PDB file of C-alpha atoms in Angstrom:
ATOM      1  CA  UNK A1011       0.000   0.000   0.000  1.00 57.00           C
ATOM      2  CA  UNK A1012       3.163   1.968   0.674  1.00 65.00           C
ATOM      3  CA  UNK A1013       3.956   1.759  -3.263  1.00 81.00           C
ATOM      4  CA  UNK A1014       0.553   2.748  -4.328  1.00 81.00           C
ATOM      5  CA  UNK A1015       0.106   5.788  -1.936  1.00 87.00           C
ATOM      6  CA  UNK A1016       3.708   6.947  -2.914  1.00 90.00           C
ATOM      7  CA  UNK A1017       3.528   5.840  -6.788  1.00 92.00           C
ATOM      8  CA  UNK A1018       0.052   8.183  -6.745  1.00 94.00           C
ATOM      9  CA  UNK A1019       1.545  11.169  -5.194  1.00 95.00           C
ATOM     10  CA  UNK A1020       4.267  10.907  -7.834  1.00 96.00           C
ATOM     11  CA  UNK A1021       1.853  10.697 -10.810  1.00 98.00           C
ATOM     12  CA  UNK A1022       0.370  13.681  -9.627  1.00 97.00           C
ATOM     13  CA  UNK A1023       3.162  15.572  -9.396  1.00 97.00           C
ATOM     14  CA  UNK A1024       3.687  14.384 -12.909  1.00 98.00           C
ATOM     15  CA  UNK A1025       0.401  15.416 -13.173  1.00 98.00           C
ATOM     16  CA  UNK A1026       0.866  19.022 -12.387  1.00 98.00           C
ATOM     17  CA  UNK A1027       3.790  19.346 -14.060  1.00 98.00           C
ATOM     18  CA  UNK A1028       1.785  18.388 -17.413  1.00 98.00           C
ATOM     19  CA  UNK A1029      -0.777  20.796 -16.402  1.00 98.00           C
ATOM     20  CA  UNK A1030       1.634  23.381 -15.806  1.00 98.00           C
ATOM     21  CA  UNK A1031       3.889  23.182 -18.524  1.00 97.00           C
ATOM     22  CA  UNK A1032       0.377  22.962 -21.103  1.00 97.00           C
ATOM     23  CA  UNK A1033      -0.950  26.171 -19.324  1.00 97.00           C
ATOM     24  CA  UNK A1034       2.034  28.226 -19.629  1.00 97.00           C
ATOM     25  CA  UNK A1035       3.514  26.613 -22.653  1.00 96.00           C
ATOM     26  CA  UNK A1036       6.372  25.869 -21.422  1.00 97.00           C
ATOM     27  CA  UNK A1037       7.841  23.203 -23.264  1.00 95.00           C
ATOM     28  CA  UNK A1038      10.911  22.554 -21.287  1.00 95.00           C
ATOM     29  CA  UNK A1039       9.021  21.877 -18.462  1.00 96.00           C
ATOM     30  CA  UNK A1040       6.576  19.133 -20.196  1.00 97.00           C
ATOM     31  CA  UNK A1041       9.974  17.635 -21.505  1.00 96.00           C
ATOM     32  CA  UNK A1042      10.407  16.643 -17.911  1.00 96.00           C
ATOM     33  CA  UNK A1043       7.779  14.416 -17.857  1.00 98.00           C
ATOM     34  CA  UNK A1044       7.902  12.874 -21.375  1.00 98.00           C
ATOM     35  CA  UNK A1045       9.604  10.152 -22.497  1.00 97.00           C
ATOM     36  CA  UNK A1046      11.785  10.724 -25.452  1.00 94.00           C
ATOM     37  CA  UNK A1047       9.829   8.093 -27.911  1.00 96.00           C
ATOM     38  CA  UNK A1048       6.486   9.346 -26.487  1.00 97.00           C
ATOM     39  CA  UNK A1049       3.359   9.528 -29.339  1.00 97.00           C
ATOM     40  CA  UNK A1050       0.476  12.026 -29.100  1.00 97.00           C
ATOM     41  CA  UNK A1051      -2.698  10.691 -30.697  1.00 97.00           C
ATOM     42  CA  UNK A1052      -6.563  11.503 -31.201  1.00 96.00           C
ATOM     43  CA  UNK A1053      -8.631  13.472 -32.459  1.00 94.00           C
ATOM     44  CA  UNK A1054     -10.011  17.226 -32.529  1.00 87.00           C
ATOM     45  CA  UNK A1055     -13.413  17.834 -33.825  1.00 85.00           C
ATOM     46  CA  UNK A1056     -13.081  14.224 -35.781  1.00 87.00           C
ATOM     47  CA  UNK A1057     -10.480  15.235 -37.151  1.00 91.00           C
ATOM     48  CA  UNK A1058      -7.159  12.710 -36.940  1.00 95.00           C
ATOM     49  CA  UNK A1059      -4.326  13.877 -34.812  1.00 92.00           C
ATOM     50  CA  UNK A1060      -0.995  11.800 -34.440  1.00 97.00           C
ATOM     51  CA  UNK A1061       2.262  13.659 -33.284  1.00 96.00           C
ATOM     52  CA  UNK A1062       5.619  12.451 -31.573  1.00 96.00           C
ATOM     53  CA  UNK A1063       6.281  13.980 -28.536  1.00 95.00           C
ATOM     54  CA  UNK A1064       8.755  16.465 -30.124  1.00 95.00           C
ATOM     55  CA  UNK A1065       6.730  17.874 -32.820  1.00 96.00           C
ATOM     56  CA  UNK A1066       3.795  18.292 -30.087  1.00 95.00           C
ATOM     57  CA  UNK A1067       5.792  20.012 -27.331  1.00 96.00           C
ATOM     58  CA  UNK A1068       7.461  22.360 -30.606  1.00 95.00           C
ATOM     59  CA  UNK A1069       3.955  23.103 -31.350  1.00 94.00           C
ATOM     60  CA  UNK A1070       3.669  24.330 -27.062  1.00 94.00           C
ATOM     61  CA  UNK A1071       6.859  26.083 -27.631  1.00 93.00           C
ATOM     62  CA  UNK A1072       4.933  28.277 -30.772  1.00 94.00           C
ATOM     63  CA  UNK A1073       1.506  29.021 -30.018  1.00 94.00           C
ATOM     64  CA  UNK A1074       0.465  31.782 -27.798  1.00 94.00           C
ATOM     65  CA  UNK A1075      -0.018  29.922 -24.571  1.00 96.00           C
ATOM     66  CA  UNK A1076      -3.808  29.334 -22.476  1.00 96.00           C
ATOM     67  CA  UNK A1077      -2.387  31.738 -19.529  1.00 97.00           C
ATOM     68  CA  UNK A1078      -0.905  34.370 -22.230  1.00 95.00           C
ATOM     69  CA  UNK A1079      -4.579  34.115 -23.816  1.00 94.00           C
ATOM     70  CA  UNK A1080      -6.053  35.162 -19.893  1.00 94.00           C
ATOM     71  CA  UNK A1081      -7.381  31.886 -19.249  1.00 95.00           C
ATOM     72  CA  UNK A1082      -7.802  30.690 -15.789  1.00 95.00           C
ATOM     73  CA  UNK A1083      -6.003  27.269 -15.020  1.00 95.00           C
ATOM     74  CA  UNK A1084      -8.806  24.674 -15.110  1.00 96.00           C
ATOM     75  CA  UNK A1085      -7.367  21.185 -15.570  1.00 97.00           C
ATOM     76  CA  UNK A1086      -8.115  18.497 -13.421  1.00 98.00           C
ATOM     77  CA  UNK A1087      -7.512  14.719 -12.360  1.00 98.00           C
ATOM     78  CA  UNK A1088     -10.645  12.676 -13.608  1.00 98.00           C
ATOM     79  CA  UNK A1089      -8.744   9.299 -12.220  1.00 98.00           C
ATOM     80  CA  UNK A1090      -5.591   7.572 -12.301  1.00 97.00           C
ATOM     81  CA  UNK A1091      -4.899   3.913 -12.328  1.00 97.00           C
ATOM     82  CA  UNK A1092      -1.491   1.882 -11.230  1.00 96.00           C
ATOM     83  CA  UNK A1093      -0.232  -1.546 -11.795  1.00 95.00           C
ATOM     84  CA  UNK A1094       2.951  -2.303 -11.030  1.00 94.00           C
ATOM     85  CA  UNK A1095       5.413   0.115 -13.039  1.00 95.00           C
ATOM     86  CA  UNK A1096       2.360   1.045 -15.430  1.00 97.00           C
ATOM     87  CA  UNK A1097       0.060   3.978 -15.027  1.00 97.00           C
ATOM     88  CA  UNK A1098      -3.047   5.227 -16.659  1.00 98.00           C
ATOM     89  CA  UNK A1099      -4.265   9.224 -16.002  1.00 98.00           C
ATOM     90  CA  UNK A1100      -7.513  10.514 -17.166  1.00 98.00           C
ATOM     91  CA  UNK A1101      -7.553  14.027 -17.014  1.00 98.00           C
ATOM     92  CA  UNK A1102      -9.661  17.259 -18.516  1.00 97.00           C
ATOM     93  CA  UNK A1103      -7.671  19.737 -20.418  1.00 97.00           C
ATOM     94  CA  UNK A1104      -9.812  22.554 -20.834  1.00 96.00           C
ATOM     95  CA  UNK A1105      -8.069  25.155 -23.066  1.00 94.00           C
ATOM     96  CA  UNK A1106      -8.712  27.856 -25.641  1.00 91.00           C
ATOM     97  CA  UNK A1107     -12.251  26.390 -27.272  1.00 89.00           C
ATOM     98  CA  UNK A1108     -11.757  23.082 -26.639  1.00 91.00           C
ATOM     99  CA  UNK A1109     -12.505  20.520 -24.011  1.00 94.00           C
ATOM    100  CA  UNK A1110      -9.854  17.978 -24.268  1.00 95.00           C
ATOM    101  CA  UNK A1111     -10.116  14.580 -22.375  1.00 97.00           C
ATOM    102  CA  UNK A1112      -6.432  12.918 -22.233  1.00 98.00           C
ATOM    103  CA  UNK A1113      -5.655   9.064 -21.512  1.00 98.00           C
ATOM    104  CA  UNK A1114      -1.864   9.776 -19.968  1.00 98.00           C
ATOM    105  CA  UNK A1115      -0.010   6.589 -20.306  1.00 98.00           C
ATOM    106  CA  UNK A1116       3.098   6.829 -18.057  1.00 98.00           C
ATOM    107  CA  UNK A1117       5.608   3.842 -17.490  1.00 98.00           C
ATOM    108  CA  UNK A1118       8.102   3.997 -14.039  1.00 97.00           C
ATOM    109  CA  UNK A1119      11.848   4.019 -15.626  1.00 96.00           C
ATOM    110  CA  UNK A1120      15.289   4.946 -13.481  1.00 95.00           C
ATOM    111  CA  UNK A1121      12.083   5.556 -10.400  1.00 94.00           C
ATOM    112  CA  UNK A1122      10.647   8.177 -12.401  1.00 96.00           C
ATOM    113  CA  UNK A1123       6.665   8.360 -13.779  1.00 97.00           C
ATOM    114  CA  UNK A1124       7.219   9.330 -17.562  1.00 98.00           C
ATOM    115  CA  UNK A1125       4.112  10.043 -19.941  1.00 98.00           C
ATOM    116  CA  UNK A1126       5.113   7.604 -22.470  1.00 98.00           C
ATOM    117  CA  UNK A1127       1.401   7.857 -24.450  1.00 97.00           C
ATOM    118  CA  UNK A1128      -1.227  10.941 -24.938  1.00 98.00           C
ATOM    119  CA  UNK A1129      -4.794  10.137 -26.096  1.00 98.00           C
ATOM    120  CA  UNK A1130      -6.615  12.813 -26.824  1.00 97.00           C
ATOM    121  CA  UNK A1131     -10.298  13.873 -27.708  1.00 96.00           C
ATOM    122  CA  UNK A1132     -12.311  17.200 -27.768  1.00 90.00           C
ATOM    123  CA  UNK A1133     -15.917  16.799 -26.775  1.00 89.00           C
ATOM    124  CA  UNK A1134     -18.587  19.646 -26.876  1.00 84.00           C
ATOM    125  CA  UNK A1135     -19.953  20.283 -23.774  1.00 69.00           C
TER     126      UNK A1135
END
């Protein structure tokens, strides 16, 4: 129970650094808690989407960023789940016009949570 309690904490850390680095758009910051090989995949408004990590956190480092736009920070934990050195995060990613839903996929390497997946979907609310 030790593991779980202290394996949670650390996802949401991991969590908040996501948040964080999305809100501000600081890309540096979200490098911290990607893995290198990492894919971003979904959809937005039906349309496909399917990015590696470094051409999605490029396309943080150019847009105008949610807090530069005078958004309030809104994102939340929906749930996580934890087996072993696997993770799942469901989270709501409220930004700019859309109302993203991510499935976080994070993998314990070296003792660190790293998002190794991003699912993501827009859904009208």
């Amino acid at each position: 129970m030790e593991n779980l309690d202290r394996s949670t904490a650390e996802i949401k850390l991991v969590l908040e650094t996501y948040f964080n680095g999305i809100f501000f758009g600081d890309a540096k910051l979200l490098r911290n808690v990607f893995h290198t090989q990492a894919l971003v995949a979904g959809d937005i408004n039906g349309i496909p989407y399917f990015k590696t990590a470094d051409q999605y956190l490029t396309g943080v480092e150019n847009r105008k960023s949610p807090y530069e736009s005078g958004e309030v920070l809104s994102m939340k934990i929906v749930s996580i789940e934890i087996m072993n050195s696997i993770a799942v995060a469901k989270v709501n990613v409220p930004i700019f016009e859309y109302n993203y839903y991510d499935f976080l996929s994070l993998v314990l390497i070296d003792n660190k949570w790293l998002i190794i997946n991003k699912l993501l979907t827009h859904i009208n609310n």
